[in-house]
PDB file of C-alpha atoms in Angstrom:
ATOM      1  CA  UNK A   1     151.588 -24.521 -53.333  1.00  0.00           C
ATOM      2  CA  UNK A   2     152.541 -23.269 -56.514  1.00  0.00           C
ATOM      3  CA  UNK A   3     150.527 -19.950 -57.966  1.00  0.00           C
ATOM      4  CA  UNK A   4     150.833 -18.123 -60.938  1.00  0.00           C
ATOM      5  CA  UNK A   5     148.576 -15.491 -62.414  1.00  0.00           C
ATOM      6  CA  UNK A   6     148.009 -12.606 -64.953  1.00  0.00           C
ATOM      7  CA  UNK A   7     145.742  -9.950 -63.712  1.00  0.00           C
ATOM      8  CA  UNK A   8     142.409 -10.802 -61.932  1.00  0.00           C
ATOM      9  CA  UNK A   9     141.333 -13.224 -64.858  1.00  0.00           C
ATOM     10  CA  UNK A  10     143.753 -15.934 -65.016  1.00  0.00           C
ATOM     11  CA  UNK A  11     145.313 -18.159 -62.818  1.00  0.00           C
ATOM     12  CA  UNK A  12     146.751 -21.820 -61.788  1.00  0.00           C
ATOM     13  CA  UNK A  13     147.648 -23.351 -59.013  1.00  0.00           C
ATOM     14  CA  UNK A  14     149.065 -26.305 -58.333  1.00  0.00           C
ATOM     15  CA  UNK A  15     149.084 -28.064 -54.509  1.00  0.00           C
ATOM     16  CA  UNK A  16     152.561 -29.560 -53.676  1.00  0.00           C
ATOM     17  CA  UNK A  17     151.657 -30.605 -50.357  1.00  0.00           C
ATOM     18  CA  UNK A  18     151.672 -34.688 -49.724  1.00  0.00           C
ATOM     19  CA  UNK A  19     147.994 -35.205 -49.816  1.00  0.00           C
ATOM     20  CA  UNK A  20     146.991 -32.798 -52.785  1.00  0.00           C
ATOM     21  CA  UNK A  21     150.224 -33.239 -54.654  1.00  0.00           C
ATOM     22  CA  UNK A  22     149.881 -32.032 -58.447  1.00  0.00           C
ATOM     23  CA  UNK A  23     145.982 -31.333 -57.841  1.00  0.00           C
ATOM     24  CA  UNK A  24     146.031 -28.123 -60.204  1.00  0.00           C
ATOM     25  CA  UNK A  25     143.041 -25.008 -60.639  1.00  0.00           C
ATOM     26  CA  UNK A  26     142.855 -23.240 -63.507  1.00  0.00           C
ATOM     27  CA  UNK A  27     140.572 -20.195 -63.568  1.00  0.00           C
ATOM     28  CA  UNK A  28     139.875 -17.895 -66.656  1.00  0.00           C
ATOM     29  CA  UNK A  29     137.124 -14.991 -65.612  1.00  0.00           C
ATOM     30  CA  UNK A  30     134.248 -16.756 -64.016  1.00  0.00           C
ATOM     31  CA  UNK A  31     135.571 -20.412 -65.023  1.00  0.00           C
ATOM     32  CA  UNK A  32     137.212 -22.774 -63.065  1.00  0.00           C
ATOM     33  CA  UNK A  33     138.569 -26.223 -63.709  1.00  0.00           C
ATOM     34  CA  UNK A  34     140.363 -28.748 -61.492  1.00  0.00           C
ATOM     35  CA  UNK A  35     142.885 -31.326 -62.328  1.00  0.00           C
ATOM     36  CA  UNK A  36     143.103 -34.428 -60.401  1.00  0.00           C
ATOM     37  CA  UNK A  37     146.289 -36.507 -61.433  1.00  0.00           C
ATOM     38  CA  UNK A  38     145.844 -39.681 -59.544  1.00  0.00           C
ATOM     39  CA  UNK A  39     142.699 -40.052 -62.288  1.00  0.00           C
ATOM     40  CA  UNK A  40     144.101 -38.093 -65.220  1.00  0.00           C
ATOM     41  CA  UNK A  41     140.639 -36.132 -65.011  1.00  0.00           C
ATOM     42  CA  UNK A  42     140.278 -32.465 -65.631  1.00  0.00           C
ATOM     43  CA  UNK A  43     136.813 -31.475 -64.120  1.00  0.00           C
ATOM     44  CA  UNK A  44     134.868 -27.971 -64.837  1.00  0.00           C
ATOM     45  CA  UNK A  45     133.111 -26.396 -61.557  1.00  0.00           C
ATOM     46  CA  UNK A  46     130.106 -24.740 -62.311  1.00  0.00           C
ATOM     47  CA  UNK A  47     126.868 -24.784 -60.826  1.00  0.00           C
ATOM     48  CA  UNK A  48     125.944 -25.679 -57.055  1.00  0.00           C
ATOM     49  CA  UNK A  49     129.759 -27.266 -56.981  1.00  0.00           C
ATOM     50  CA  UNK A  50     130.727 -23.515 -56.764  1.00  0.00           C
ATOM     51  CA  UNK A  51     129.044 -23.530 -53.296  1.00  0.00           C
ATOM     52  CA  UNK A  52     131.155 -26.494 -52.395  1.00  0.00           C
ATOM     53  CA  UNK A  53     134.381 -26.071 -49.836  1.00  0.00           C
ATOM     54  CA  UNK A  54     138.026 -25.920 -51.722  1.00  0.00           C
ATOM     55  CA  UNK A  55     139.806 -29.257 -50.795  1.00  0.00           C
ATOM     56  CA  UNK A  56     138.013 -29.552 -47.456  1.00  0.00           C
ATOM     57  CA  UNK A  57     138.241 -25.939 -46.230  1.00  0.00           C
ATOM     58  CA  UNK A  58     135.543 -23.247 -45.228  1.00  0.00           C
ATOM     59  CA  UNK A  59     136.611 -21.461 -48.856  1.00  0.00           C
ATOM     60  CA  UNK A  60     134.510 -22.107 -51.351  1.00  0.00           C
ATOM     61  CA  UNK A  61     135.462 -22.433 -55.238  1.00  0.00           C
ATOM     62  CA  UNK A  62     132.746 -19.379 -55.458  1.00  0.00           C
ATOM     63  CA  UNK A  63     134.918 -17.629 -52.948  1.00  0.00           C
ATOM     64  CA  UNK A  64     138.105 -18.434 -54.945  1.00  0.00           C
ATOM     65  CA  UNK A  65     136.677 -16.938 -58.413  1.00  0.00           C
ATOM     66  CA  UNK A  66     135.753 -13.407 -56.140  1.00  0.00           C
ATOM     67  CA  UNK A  67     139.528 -12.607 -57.496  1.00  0.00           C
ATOM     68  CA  UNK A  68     138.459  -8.689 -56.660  1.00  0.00           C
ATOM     69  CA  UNK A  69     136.697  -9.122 -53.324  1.00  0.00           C
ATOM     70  CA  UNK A  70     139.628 -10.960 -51.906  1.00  0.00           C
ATOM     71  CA  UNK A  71     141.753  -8.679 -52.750  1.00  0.00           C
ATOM     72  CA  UNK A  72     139.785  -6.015 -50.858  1.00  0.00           C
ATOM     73  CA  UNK A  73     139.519  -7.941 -47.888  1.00  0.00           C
ATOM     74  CA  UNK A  74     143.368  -9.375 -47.632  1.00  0.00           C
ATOM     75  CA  UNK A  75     146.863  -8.229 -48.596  1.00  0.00           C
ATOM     76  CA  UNK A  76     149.602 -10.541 -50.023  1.00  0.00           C
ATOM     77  CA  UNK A  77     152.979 -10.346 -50.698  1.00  0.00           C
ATOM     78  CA  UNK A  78     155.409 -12.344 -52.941  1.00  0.00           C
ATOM     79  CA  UNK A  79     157.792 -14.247 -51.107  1.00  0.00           C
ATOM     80  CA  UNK A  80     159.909 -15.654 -53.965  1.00  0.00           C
ATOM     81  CA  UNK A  81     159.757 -16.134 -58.112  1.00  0.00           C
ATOM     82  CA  UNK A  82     161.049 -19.326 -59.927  1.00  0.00           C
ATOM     83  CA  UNK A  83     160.179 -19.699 -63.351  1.00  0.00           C
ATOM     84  CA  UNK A  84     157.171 -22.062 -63.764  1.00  0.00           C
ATOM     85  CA  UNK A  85     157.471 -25.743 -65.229  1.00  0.00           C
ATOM     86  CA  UNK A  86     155.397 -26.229 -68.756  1.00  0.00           C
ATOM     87  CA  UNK A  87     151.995 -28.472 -67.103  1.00  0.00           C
ATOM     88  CA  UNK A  88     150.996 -30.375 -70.260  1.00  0.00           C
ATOM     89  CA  UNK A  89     147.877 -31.463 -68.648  1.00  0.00           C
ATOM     90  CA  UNK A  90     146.906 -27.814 -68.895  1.00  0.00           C
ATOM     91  CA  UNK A  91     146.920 -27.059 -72.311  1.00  0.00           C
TER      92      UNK A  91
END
């Protein structure tokens, strides 16, 4: 997985693993879109889909855009910087 951020308000992510490979989420504030390559589709979340499990797990996209809440309830650390590849999809 690939993650970078500014602040609380903006992030993307992009999943590297086999199954989710260049599946990207792009949250600004309180919004949150998804990129699925193998349809060339970016999709908005909103709604009851924020209730809905992140790529099959007990997280759910609501959980994901609690930016503040997580960060209460976990600590991270940064195991490594690379610069970050221009995603054309995104922009």
């Amino acid at each position: 997985m690939k993650v970078d951020g500014s602040g609380t308000d903006k992030a993307l992510v992009e999943f590297t693993n086999p199954q989710d490979k260049g599946t990207r989420y792009l949250k600004i504030g309180k919004e949150l879109w998804i990129y699925f390559p193998s349809e060339q589709d970016m999709v908005k979340i909103s709604g009851h889909m924020l209730k809905e499990g992140m790529m099959g797990s007990d997280v759910s996209y609501e959980d994901a855009l609690e930016t503040d809440a997580l960060h209460k309830k976990y600590s991270a650390a940064v195991a490594g910087r690379r610069p970050w590849r221009a995603i054309s999809a995104m922009s």
